[in-house]
Tab-separated table of C-alpha atoms in Angstrom:
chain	number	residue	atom	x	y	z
A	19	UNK	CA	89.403	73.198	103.585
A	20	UNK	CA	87.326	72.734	106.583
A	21	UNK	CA	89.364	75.147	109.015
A	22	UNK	CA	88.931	77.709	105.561
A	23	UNK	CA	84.583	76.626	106.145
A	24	UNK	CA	84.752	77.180	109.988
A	25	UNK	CA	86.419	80.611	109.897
A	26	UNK	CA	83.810	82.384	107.962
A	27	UNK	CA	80.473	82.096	109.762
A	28	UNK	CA	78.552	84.417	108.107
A	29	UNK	CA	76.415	84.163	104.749
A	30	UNK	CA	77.530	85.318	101.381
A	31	UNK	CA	74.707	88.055	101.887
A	32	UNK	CA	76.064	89.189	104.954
A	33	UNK	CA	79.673	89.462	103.659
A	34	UNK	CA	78.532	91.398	100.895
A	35	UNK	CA	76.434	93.841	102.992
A	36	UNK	CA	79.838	94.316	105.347
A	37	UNK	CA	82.490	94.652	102.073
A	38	UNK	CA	80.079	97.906	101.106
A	39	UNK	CA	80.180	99.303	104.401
A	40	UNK	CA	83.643	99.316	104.840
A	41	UNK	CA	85.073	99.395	101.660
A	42	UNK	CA	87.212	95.728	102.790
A	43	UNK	CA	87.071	93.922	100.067
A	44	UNK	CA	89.632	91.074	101.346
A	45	UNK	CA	86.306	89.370	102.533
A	46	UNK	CA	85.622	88.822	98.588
A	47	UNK	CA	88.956	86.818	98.737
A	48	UNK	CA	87.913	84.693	102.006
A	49	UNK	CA	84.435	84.874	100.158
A	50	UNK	CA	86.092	83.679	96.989
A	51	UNK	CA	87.905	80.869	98.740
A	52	UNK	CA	85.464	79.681	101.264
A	53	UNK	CA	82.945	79.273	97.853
A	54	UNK	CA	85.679	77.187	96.100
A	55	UNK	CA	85.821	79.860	93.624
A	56	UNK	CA	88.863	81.012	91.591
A	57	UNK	CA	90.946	83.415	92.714
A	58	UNK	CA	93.456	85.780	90.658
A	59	UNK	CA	96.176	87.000	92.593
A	60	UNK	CA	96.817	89.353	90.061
A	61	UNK	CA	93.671	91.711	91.077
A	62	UNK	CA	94.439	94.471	93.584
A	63	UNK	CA	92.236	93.513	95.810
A	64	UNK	CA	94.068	90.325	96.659
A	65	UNK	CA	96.921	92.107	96.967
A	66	UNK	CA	95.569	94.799	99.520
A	67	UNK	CA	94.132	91.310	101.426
A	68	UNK	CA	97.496	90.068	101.396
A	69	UNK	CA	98.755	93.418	103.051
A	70	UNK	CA	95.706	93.215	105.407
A	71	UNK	CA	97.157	90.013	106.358
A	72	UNK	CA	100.422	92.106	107.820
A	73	UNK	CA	102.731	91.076	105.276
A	74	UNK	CA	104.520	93.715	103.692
A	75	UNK	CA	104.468	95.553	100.636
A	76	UNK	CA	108.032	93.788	99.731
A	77	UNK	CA	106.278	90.272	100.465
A	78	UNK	CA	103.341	90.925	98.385
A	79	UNK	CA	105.302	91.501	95.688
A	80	UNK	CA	107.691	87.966	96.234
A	81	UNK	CA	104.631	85.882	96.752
A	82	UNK	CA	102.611	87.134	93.494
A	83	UNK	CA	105.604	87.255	91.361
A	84	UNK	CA	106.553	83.890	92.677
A	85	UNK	CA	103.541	82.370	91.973
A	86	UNK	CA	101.359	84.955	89.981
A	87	UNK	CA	99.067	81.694	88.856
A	88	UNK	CA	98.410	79.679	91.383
A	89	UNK	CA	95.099	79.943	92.763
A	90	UNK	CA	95.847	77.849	96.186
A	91	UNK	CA	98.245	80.903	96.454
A	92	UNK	CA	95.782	82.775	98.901
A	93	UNK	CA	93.827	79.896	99.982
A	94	UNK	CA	96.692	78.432	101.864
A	95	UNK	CA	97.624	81.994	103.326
A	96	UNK	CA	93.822	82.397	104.294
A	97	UNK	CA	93.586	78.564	105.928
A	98	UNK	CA	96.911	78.630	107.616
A	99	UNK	CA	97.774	81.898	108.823
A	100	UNK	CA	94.278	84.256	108.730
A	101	UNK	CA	94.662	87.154	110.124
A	102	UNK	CA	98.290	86.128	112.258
A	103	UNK	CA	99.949	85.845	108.889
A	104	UNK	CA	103.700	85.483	109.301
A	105	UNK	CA	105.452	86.813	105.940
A	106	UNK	CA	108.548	84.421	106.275
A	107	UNK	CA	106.067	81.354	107.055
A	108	UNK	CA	104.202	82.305	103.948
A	109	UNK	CA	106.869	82.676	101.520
A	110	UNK	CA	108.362	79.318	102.746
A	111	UNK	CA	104.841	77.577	101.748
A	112	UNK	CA	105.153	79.517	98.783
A	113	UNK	CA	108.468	78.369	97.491
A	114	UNK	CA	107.597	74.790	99.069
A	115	UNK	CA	104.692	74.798	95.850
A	116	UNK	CA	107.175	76.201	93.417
């Protein structure tokens, strides 16, 4: 959980101020995550994170309907991959938890 801690340097105030100027609302995921805080991977806007991430559409879908509970789901995604997010390493973590 560290690596999750190092990548987001800035404060919850400043991630909030950024998410309404841009309308990118996968910072309340990293938000979410970096604040221990549950996540449901069943809300759109984890899904649009996970397409932010570059995986596709088709992937999305796998890795929710996979694991549509699990709320290291996105954390591990987040930690591991950020913003380099391979859709073939993340499905094999995925079925790895299954």
């Amino acid at each position: 959980m560290e690596k999750v801690l190092k990548d987001f340097p800035i404060t919850e105030y400043e991630a909030k101020e950024y998410m309404s100027l841009e309308e990118d609302f996968s910072y309340n995921v990293k938000l979410a995550i970096a604040h221990f805080e549950v996540v449901d991977e069943r809300a759109p806007y984890v899904k649009e994170a996970l397409q932010k991430l570059g995986l596709s559409e088709e992937s999305v879908c796998k890795i929710t309907d996979v694991m549509p509970n699990n709320v290291d789901l996105v954390r591990l995604i987040l930690s591991y991959y950020g913003d380099e997010a391979d859709p073939e390493e993340v499905l094999k973590i995925v079925m790895s938890k299954k």
